[in-house]
Amino acid sequence: MNFSMTIWILILPLATFLITGLLGKSMPKQLSGILGTLSMGICAALAFNIAYNYFFLVGKVGDTFQTITVFKQTWLSFAPFPSGRAGDGLSIDMGIILDPISVMMLVVVTLVSFMVHLYSYSYMKDEPRFHIFFSFLSLFSFSMLGLVVASNIFQMYIFWELVGVSSFLLIGFYYDKPSAVAASKKAFIVTRFADLGFLIGILLLSFYSESLDFATIIERLSNPDSAFLQTATAAGFLGASAMTWALCLIFIGGAGKSAMFPLHIWLPDAMEGPTPVSALIHAATMVVAGVFLVARLFPLYNLIPAAHHMVMYVGAFSALFAAVIACTQTDIKRILAFSTMSQIGYMMFALGVSGYGGEEGLGYTASMFHLFTHAMFKALLFLGAGAVIHHVHSNDLSAMGGMRKQMPVTNILFLLACLAISGIPPLSGFFSKEEILTAAFNSNKLIYAVGILTAALTAFYMFRLYYSIFWNKSHQSEKAVHPSPLPARMNIHSDGERGRGEASASMLIALCLLGVGTAAAGFIPFSHYISSDGKLFDSEFHLNLALIAIGAGVTGILIATLFYLKPNNRSDKFAASMGGLLQAARNKFYVDEVYEFITKKIIFNLISAPAAWIDKNIVDRTMILAGEITALVSDEVKTMQSGKVYDYVIYFFIGVLAISVLAVFY
Amino acid sequence: MISMLIAVELILNAVNINFIAFNKFLFPHQIEGLFFTLFIITIAAAEAAVAIAIIISVYRRFNTINADSVDSMKF
Amino acid sequence: MDMHTFFFYFFSALMLTFGILTVTTKQLFRSAIYLLFTLISIAALYFMLNYEFIAAVQVVVYVGGIVVLILFSLFLTHQSGTFLVRPSLQSAITAAIVSIAGFGFVWWLLSGAEFSAAGVASNEYQVTQVGKQMLSFGRNGYVLPFEAVSILLLAALIGCVAIAYKQPPHLTSPKGRENKSQ
């Protein structure tokens, strides 16, 4: 089986981006959308084909999945290391590798991207910059696909930044809306800041492994006997070895993209972008890049306990933290954003608790499994929320309620996704979550407890969301008079649809396909395909643990039912009893404020202000002084140029005298 | 301007006297000083001719030969 | 005090007096005449030093040429009767400082130098020798400066004509054209 067609998965979105971006203005408006959707559809088909071939026909040799290098082209080659050790020195390659996780990511990204294209085709159809939106979507898909198949860590970094840029463009798509502009800047700056860590980590890793190639890095640094690893762990800085630093810094990069605490602040704001963008970027693809990165380098993390624990604790904390905040938010997309953050925390700590190889690697498998199922149901949730927002013209929960009659299909699909994320069997979320919790239980009880708590909270806030949208009618009266916080542009394209209720056909097709994925994805025996070392194992099903997880989910759902199914004041009473905690959670635990404080008060006042002062009063003044002295001197000199010959004669004689004195003395 | 010219002639003559005197009393067997004097006289003549041409030209344009009044070439 | 010494002092005094008068007199025309006398006294000094050739050249070129040129230019520019404007105090002081400084410097140099007099004041040079050496290519030959000076003179001649030449009618005022036609 020849995988050379994989490269078309990269070329097609790039070509679409160029065509729709450059020629979009002169082609019929719908054509760019059709083109983008079509190319993404082809990519998805290719990806499925590749996945089928890889997982069932070619990839497995013995009982281990191979890493196949489809294509590799040296792009930048640096001089070999002076040590002259084995290997051909540093080079940045552009390549495509296929291994279980990259194939799985190809499927996820192309599928979700295809659905989002399909959905956007009608969602955005009244948007004047329709073709630009589609070209950005293609650019984003291209970058993300390039990221997942990268064979070289630097190639990954390049696509990583491309993903950052295209998400910046997409979040700020409504650039005439100040909040969207601010959100896109925030997302870009925060992730860029985190990427600095990634870059330094790359440099450290490549310095010690003398390679930029993933396979070589892992081979050289994961073997405890290798000289490379010994050098890397021997070198230390501030009490930690170079290896620990490198992995922690790389994790910071991943945490930035994956919105882990405390670098999560950009994610809720990024919901200012169009809803399909949120579904694509902030549910299924970009935000899991960090998880993917850690999974890619997993053999290294497994070796360094400090970095491994960091992944685990940060993931677990983020999961709980985001779940608590999500319970208090009222903006539907923000709830979903925090839910995403929480689920990614799950994936992270699953990686954190995982060991390497065989049964030990259950957490790794579970993490990838959850990534896969989460992509399905979270995209479904976002797109369903988009349909609702489309209908109501508001992001706010208080403007919704009792919509199940108006949007029956959306209602069912949304319920499906909510059940999936809450971990109710037999939907996909149950299986992946159960695996994660099992892995946590085997490894670290504290993390397990956090996981169970988070699962209950997840079920609670998801059903709070669900009931508030589709059942609880207490807010119906407000709906008519509620001013729309969305831009006027959003209102244009639904005027005709307002009474119609259900979303348009292509949106519904996308939703239904994702619904099928949500329901069915859980039955894939993931451990047969993806494991930490490529060897397969059978994951056991622990009934007790599963029951606890289900119990947590059901409890959350019941409480939510109690509070939000019908209009009542129980939730208010409960809120009153929680007091300050609720207030803090509603304000996202003031993390934004802390950032604000740090940047404005500390950095600006203590660093920037003195720097500005020095710049203004010393640097600038020096320059101004130099200029003023020059002007002053030239003013003086200019008066010597009187035009009077007598003066010139005197100068002449002074000069002659000076020269003759000089000539005599020297 | 003419008085400047006259002054320059005086200076050149002073130099000439020096050349001749030093030649006479220090190196009587050579006549280098004499040659220099000759050349200086020649050049002084040329200079005077050019100066006078300039003076006439200036006078035509500014209607004066007062050097202080001809100061249009300044900053 | 023999005759020679007497004449030396006499002509020197004459020369200095007229030189000072030249630069101090108020009237431009008188200044030119004093210059004439100064130059004649210098020529007399040359005679006394047995440099008759230089003395002759001095008389012919300076007295007969340059002073006459100066007088001509005075007449041409209608300046013969004008009084000189007093230089401003500032420029006078500056000029004084500069010239005193120059004088002091030269004086300092001269006082430090040792002159060894050749003793015999001889009279062995001849005008033919001047001519030969002037055109000689060999050692102590002055043919190169001679040629250079001749080219300079030619250039000065052409330059004088070009500078003082009245501009062509189309470049000048109608008045200029009238002058030309006269």
CSV table of C-alpha atoms in Angstrom, one decimal, chain A residues 300-635:
chain,number,residue,atom,x,y,z
A,300,LEU,CA,10.3,11.2,26.9
A,301,TYR,CA,7.7,12.4,29.4
A,302,ASN,CA,7.3,8.9,30.7
A,303,LEU,CA,11.0,9.0,31.5
A,304,ILE,CA,11.1,12.2,33.5
A,305,PRO,CA,8.8,12.1,36.5
A,306,ALA,CA,8.8,15.8,37.2
A,307,ALA,CA,7.5,16.7,33.8
A,308,HIS,CA,5.1,13.8,33.8
A,309,HIS,CA,3.7,14.9,37.1
A,310,MET,CA,3.4,18.4,35.9
A,311,VAL,CA,1.3,17.2,33.0
A,312,MET,CA,-0.9,15.2,35.3
A,313,TYR,CA,-1.5,17.9,38.0
A,314,VAL,CA,-2.0,20.7,35.6
A,315,GLY,CA,-4.5,18.6,33.6
A,316,ALA,CA,-6.4,17.5,36.6
A,317,PHE,CA,-6.5,21.0,38.1
A,318,SER,CA,-7.6,22.5,34.8
A,319,ALA,CA,-10.3,19.9,34.5
A,320,LEU,CA,-11.8,20.7,37.9
A,321,PHE,CA,-11.2,24.4,37.7
A,322,ALA,CA,-12.9,24.8,34.3
A,323,ALA,CA,-15.8,22.5,35.4
A,324,VAL,CA,-16.5,24.7,38.4
A,325,ILE,CA,-16.5,27.9,36.3
A,326,ALA,CA,-18.7,26.3,33.6
A,327,CYS,CA,-21.4,25.8,36.2
A,328,THR,CA,-21.8,29.5,36.7
A,329,GLN,CA,-21.5,31.0,33.3
A,330,THR,CA,-24.6,32.2,31.4
A,331,ASP,CA,-23.1,32.6,27.9
A,332,ILE,CA,-23.8,29.3,26.1
A,333,LYS,CA,-20.6,29.3,24.1
A,334,ARG,CA,-18.5,30.2,27.1
A,335,ILE,CA,-20.0,27.2,29.0
A,336,LEU,CA,-18.9,25.1,26.1
A,337,ALA,CA,-15.5,26.7,26.1
A,338,PHE,CA,-14.9,25.9,29.7
A,339,SER,CA,-16.3,22.4,29.2
A,340,THR,CA,-13.7,22.0,26.4
A,341,MET,CA,-11.0,23.1,28.7
A,342,SER,CA,-12.2,20.7,31.3
A,343,GLN,CA,-12.3,17.8,28.9
A,344,ILE,CA,-8.8,18.6,27.6
A,345,GLY,CA,-7.7,18.6,31.2
A,346,TYR,CA,-9.0,15.1,31.3
A,347,MET,CA,-6.9,14.1,28.3
A,348,MET,CA,-3.9,15.7,29.9
A,349,PHE,CA,-4.1,14.0,33.2
A,350,ALA,CA,-4.9,10.7,31.4
A,351,LEU,CA,-1.5,11.2,29.7
A,352,GLY,CA,-0.1,12.2,33.1
A,353,VAL,CA,-1.2,9.0,34.8
A,354,SER,CA,-0.2,6.7,32.0
A,355,GLY,CA,2.8,4.5,32.0
A,356,TYR,CA,4.6,3.3,28.9
A,357,GLY,CA,3.8,0.1,27.2
A,358,GLY,CA,1.2,-2.5,27.4
A,359,GLU,CA,-1.5,-2.2,30.1
A,360,GLU,CA,0.5,0.5,31.8
A,361,GLY,CA,-0.2,2.6,28.8
A,362,LEU,CA,-3.9,2.6,29.3
A,363,GLY,CA,-4.0,6.3,30.1
A,364,TYR,CA,-2.3,7.1,26.8
A,365,THR,CA,-4.8,5.1,24.9
A,366,ALA,CA,-7.7,6.6,26.9
A,367,SER,CA,-6.4,10.1,26.3
A,368,MET,CA,-6.3,9.6,22.6
A,369,PHE,CA,-9.7,7.8,22.7
A,370,HIS,CA,-11.2,10.7,24.6
A,371,LEU,CA,-9.6,13.1,22.2
A,372,PHE,CA,-11.4,11.3,19.4
A,373,THR,CA,-14.8,11.0,21.0
A,374,HIS,CA,-14.6,14.5,22.4
A,375,ALA,CA,-14.0,15.9,19.0
A,376,MET,CA,-17.2,14.4,17.9
A,377,PHE,CA,-19.5,15.4,20.7
A,378,LYS,CA,-18.0,18.7,21.3
A,379,ALA,CA,-18.2,19.7,17.7
A,380,LEU,CA,-21.8,18.5,17.8
A,381,LEU,CA,-22.4,20.6,20.9
A,382,PHE,CA,-20.9,23.7,19.4
A,383,LEU,CA,-22.7,23.3,16.1
A,384,GLY,CA,-25.9,22.7,17.8
A,385,ALA,CA,-25.4,25.7,20.0
A,386,GLY,CA,-24.7,27.6,16.8
A,387,ALA,CA,-28.0,26.5,15.4
A,388,VAL,CA,-29.7,27.7,18.6
A,389,ILE,CA,-27.8,31.0,18.5
A,390,HIS,CA,-28.8,31.4,14.9
A,391,HIS,CA,-32.3,31.0,15.9
A,392,VAL,CA,-32.4,33.1,19.0
A,393,HIS,CA,-29.9,35.7,18.0
A,394,SER,CA,-28.3,35.6,21.4
A,395,ASN,CA,-25.6,33.8,23.2
A,396,ASP,CA,-27.2,34.3,26.6
A,397,LEU,CA,-29.0,31.5,28.4
A,398,SER,CA,-31.6,33.8,29.8
A,399,ALA,CA,-32.8,34.5,26.2
A,400,MET,CA,-33.5,30.9,25.6
A,401,GLY,CA,-35.8,28.2,27.0
A,402,GLY,CA,-38.5,25.8,25.8
A,403,MET,CA,-37.0,25.5,22.4
A,404,ARG,CA,-37.5,21.7,22.0
A,405,LYS,CA,-40.7,22.2,20.1
A,406,GLN,CA,-39.2,24.7,17.7
A,407,MET,CA,-36.0,22.7,17.0
A,408,PRO,CA,-36.8,19.1,17.5
A,409,VAL,CA,-33.9,17.6,15.6
A,410,THR,CA,-31.4,19.9,17.2
A,411,ASN,CA,-32.9,19.1,20.6
A,412,ILE,CA,-32.3,15.4,20.2
A,413,LEU,CA,-28.8,15.7,18.9
A,414,PHE,CA,-27.9,18.2,21.6
A,415,LEU,CA,-29.3,15.8,24.2
A,416,LEU,CA,-27.2,13.0,22.7
A,417,ALA,CA,-24.1,15.1,22.9
A,418,CYS,CA,-24.9,16.1,26.5
A,419,LEU,CA,-25.4,12.5,27.5
A,420,ALA,CA,-22.1,11.6,25.8
A,421,ILE,CA,-20.1,14.2,27.5
A,422,SER,CA,-21.7,13.3,30.8
A,423,GLY,CA,-20.5,9.7,30.4
A,424,ILE,CA,-23.8,7.9,30.0
A,425,PRO,CA,-23.5,4.5,28.3
A,426,PRO,CA,-23.7,3.5,25.5
A,427,LEU,CA,-22.6,6.8,24.0
A,428,SER,CA,-19.0,7.5,23.1
A,429,GLY,CA,-18.1,9.7,26.0
A,430,PHE,CA,-18.8,6.9,28.5
A,431,PHE,CA,-16.2,4.6,27.1
A,432,SER,CA,-13.4,7.0,26.8
A,433,LYS,CA,-14.1,8.7,30.1
A,434,GLU,CA,-14.4,5.3,31.8
A,435,GLU,CA,-11.0,4.3,30.4
A,436,ILE,CA,-9.4,7.5,31.7
A,437,LEU,CA,-10.9,7.1,35.1
A,438,THR,CA,-9.7,3.5,35.2
A,439,ALA,CA,-6.2,4.6,34.3
A,440,ALA,CA,-6.3,7.3,37.0
A,441,PHE,CA,-7.6,4.8,39.5
A,442,ASN,CA,-4.7,2.5,38.8
A,443,SER,CA,-2.2,5.2,39.2
A,444,ASN,CA,-3.2,8.0,41.5
A,445,LYS,CA,-6.3,8.0,43.7
A,446,LEU,CA,-6.3,11.8,44.2
A,447,ILE,CA,-6.5,12.3,40.5
A,448,TYR,CA,-9.2,9.7,40.3
A,449,ALA,CA,-11.3,11.6,42.9
A,450,VAL,CA,-10.8,14.8,40.9
A,451,GLY,CA,-11.8,13.0,37.8
A,452,ILE,CA,-15.0,11.7,39.4
A,453,LEU,CA,-15.9,15.1,40.8
A,454,THR,CA,-15.3,16.7,37.5
A,455,ALA,CA,-17.4,14.1,35.8
A,456,ALA,CA,-20.3,14.9,38.1
A,457,LEU,CA,-19.8,18.6,37.6
A,458,THR,CA,-19.6,18.1,33.8
A,459,ALA,CA,-22.9,16.3,33.8
A,460,PHE,CA,-24.4,19.0,36.0
A,461,TYR,CA,-23.4,22.0,33.9
A,462,MET,CA,-24.1,20.3,30.6
A,463,PHE,CA,-27.6,19.5,31.6
A,464,ARG,CA,-28.1,22.9,33.1
A,465,LEU,CA,-27.2,24.2,29.7
A,466,TYR,CA,-29.5,21.7,28.0
A,467,TYR,CA,-32.5,22.4,30.2
A,468,SER,CA,-32.0,26.1,30.0
A,469,ILE,CA,-32.0,26.0,26.2
A,470,PHE,CA,-34.6,23.5,25.5
A,471,TRP,CA,-36.9,23.1,28.5
A,472,ASN,CA,-37.1,25.8,31.1
A,473,LYS,CA,-39.5,28.4,29.9
A,474,SER,CA,-38.9,30.9,32.7
A,475,HIS,CA,-37.0,33.2,30.3
A,476,GLN,CA,-39.3,33.0,27.4
A,477,SER,CA,-41.0,36.2,28.2
A,478,GLU,CA,-37.7,38.0,28.1
A,479,LYS,CA,-36.7,36.6,24.8
A,480,ALA,CA,-38.8,38.9,22.7
A,481,VAL,CA,-37.4,42.1,24.2
A,482,HIS,CA,-33.9,40.8,24.9
A,483,PRO,CA,-31.4,43.0,22.9
A,484,SER,CA,-29.1,41.0,20.8
A,485,PRO,CA,-25.5,41.1,21.9
A,486,LEU,CA,-24.4,39.7,18.6
A,487,PRO,CA,-23.4,42.1,15.9
A,488,ALA,CA,-25.9,43.4,13.5
A,489,ARG,CA,-24.4,41.3,10.8
A,490,MET,CA,-25.5,38.1,12.6
A,491,ASN,CA,-29.0,39.4,12.5
A,492,ILE,CA,-29.2,39.9,8.8
A,493,HIS,CA,-29.2,36.4,7.8
A,494,SER,CA,-31.9,35.0,9.9
A,495,ASP,CA,-34.7,37.5,9.4
A,496,GLY,CA,-36.4,35.2,7.0
A,497,GLU,CA,-35.8,32.1,9.1
A,498,ARG,CA,-36.9,33.4,12.4
A,499,GLY,CA,-40.2,31.6,12.4
A,500,ARG,CA,-38.9,28.5,10.8
A,501,GLY,CA,-37.3,27.0,13.8
A,502,GLU,CA,-35.1,24.3,12.6
A,503,ALA,CA,-31.8,24.9,11.0
A,504,SER,CA,-31.2,24.6,7.3
A,505,ALA,CA,-30.5,21.3,5.5
A,506,SER,CA,-26.7,21.3,5.2
A,507,MET,CA,-26.4,22.3,8.9
A,508,LEU,CA,-28.6,19.5,9.9
A,509,ILE,CA,-26.7,17.0,7.8
A,510,ALA,CA,-23.5,18.0,9.5
A,511,LEU,CA,-25.2,17.8,12.9
A,512,CYS,CA,-26.6,14.4,12.1
A,513,LEU,CA,-23.3,13.0,10.9
A,514,LEU,CA,-21.6,14.2,14.1
A,515,GLY,CA,-24.5,12.7,16.0
A,516,VAL,CA,-23.8,9.3,14.5
A,517,GLY,CA,-20.1,9.7,15.3
A,518,THR,CA,-21.0,10.7,18.9
A,519,ALA,CA,-23.2,7.6,19.3
A,520,ALA,CA,-21.0,5.1,17.6
A,521,ALA,CA,-17.4,6.2,18.2
A,522,GLY,CA,-17.4,4.6,21.7
A,523,PHE,CA,-17.6,1.2,20.3
A,524,ILE,CA,-14.3,1.4,18.5
A,525,PRO,CA,-11.9,-0.8,20.5
A,526,PHE,CA,-9.3,1.9,20.7
A,527,SER,CA,-6.7,-0.1,22.6
A,528,HIS,CA,-6.5,-2.3,19.5
A,529,TYR,CA,-5.2,0.5,17.5
A,530,ILE,CA,-3.5,3.1,19.6
A,531,SER,CA,-1.2,2.5,22.5
A,532,SER,CA,1.8,4.1,23.9
A,533,ASP,CA,4.3,1.8,22.3
A,534,GLY,CA,2.4,0.6,19.3
A,535,LYS,CA,1.8,-2.8,20.8
A,536,LEU,CA,-1.7,-3.8,21.2
A,537,PHE,CA,-3.5,-4.8,24.3
A,538,ASP,CA,-7.1,-5.5,25.4
A,539,SER,CA,-8.4,-2.9,27.8
A,540,GLU,CA,-10.4,-4.5,30.5
A,541,PHE,CA,-13.8,-3.3,31.5
A,542,HIS,CA,-14.1,-2.7,35.2
A,543,LEU,CA,-17.7,-2.8,36.1
A,544,ASN,CA,-17.2,-1.2,39.6
A,545,LEU,CA,-15.3,1.7,38.3
A,546,ALA,CA,-17.8,2.1,35.4
A,547,LEU,CA,-20.7,2.2,37.8
A,548,ILE,CA,-19.0,4.9,39.9
A,549,ALA,CA,-18.4,7.0,36.8
A,550,ILE,CA,-22.0,6.5,35.7
A,551,GLY,CA,-23.2,7.3,39.2
A,552,ALA,CA,-21.3,10.5,39.2
A,553,GLY,CA,-22.8,11.5,35.8
A,554,VAL,CA,-26.3,10.6,36.8
A,555,THR,CA,-26.0,12.5,40.0
A,556,GLY,CA,-25.0,15.5,38.1
A,557,ILE,CA,-27.9,15.1,35.7
A,558,LEU,CA,-30.4,14.6,38.5
A,559,ILE,CA,-29.3,17.7,40.3
A,560,ALA,CA,-29.5,19.7,37.1
A,561,THR,CA,-32.9,18.3,36.5
A,562,LEU,CA,-34.0,19.3,39.9
A,563,PHE,CA,-32.7,22.8,39.5
A,564,TYR,CA,-33.4,23.6,35.9
A,565,LEU,CA,-36.0,21.4,34.2
A,566,LYS,CA,-38.9,23.6,35.3
A,567,PRO,CA,-38.8,27.2,36.5
A,568,ASN,CA,-38.1,27.2,40.1
A,569,ASN,CA,-36.0,28.9,42.7
A,570,ARG,CA,-34.0,26.0,44.0
A,571,SER,CA,-30.9,27.0,42.1
A,572,ASP,CA,-31.2,30.5,43.5
A,573,LYS,CA,-31.4,29.1,47.0
A,574,PHE,CA,-28.4,26.9,46.5
A,575,ALA,CA,-26.5,29.8,44.9
A,576,ALA,CA,-27.3,31.9,48.0
A,577,SER,CA,-25.8,29.2,50.2
A,578,MET,CA,-22.6,29.1,48.2
A,579,GLY,CA,-22.0,32.8,48.5
A,580,GLY,CA,-18.5,33.9,47.7
A,581,LEU,CA,-17.4,30.8,45.9
A,582,LEU,CA,-20.1,31.1,43.4
A,583,GLN,CA,-19.3,34.7,42.8
A,584,ALA,CA,-15.6,33.8,42.3
A,585,ALA,CA,-16.5,31.1,39.9
A,586,ARG,CA,-18.8,33.3,38.0
A,587,ASN,CA,-15.9,35.7,37.6
A,588,LYS,CA,-13.7,32.8,36.4
A,589,PHE,CA,-11.9,32.8,39.7
A,590,TYR,CA,-10.5,36.2,38.8
A,591,VAL,CA,-7.7,34.7,36.7
A,592,ASP,CA,-8.2,37.4,34.1
A,593,GLU,CA,-8.0,40.0,36.8
A,594,VAL,CA,-4.8,38.4,38.1
A,595,TYR,CA,-3.4,38.6,34.6
A,596,GLU,CA,-4.6,42.1,34.4
A,597,PHE,CA,-3.0,42.9,37.7
A,598,ILE,CA,0.3,41.2,36.7
A,599,THR,CA,0.5,42.9,33.3
A,600,LYS,CA,-0.9,46.3,34.1
A,601,LYS,CA,0.3,46.8,37.6
A,602,ILE,CA,3.5,44.8,37.8
A,603,ILE,CA,4.9,44.5,34.3
A,604,PHE,CA,3.7,47.9,33.1
A,605,ASN,CA,4.5,49.8,36.3
A,606,LEU,CA,7.7,48.1,37.3
A,607,ILE,CA,9.2,47.2,34.0
A,608,SER,CA,7.6,49.0,31.2
A,609,ALA,CA,7.2,52.3,32.9
A,610,PRO,CA,10.8,52.6,33.9
A,611,ALA,CA,11.8,51.4,30.5
A,612,ALA,CA,9.6,53.9,28.9
A,613,TRP,CA,11.0,56.6,31.2
A,614,ILE,CA,14.5,55.7,30.3
A,615,ASP,CA,13.6,55.6,26.7
A,616,LYS,CA,11.9,59.0,26.8
A,617,ASN,CA,14.2,60.8,29.2
A,618,ILE,CA,17.6,59.3,28.5
A,619,VAL,CA,17.7,57.7,25.1
A,620,ASP,CA,15.5,60.2,23.4
A,621,ARG,CA,17.0,63.1,25.3
A,622,THR,CA,20.5,62.1,24.3
A,623,MET,CA,19.4,62.1,20.7
A,624,ILE,CA,17.6,65.4,21.0
A,625,LEU,CA,20.6,66.9,22.8
A,626,ALA,CA,22.9,65.8,20.0
A,627,GLY,CA,20.6,67.4,17.6
A,628,GLU,CA,20.3,70.6,19.6
A,629,ILE,CA,24.1,70.8,20.0
A,630,THR,CA,24.5,70.4,16.3
A,631,ALA,CA,21.9,73.1,15.6
A,632,LEU,CA,23.5,75.4,18.1
A,633,VAL,CA,27.0,74.9,16.7
A,634,SER,CA,25.8,75.3,13.2
A,635,ASP,CA,24.0,78.5,14.2
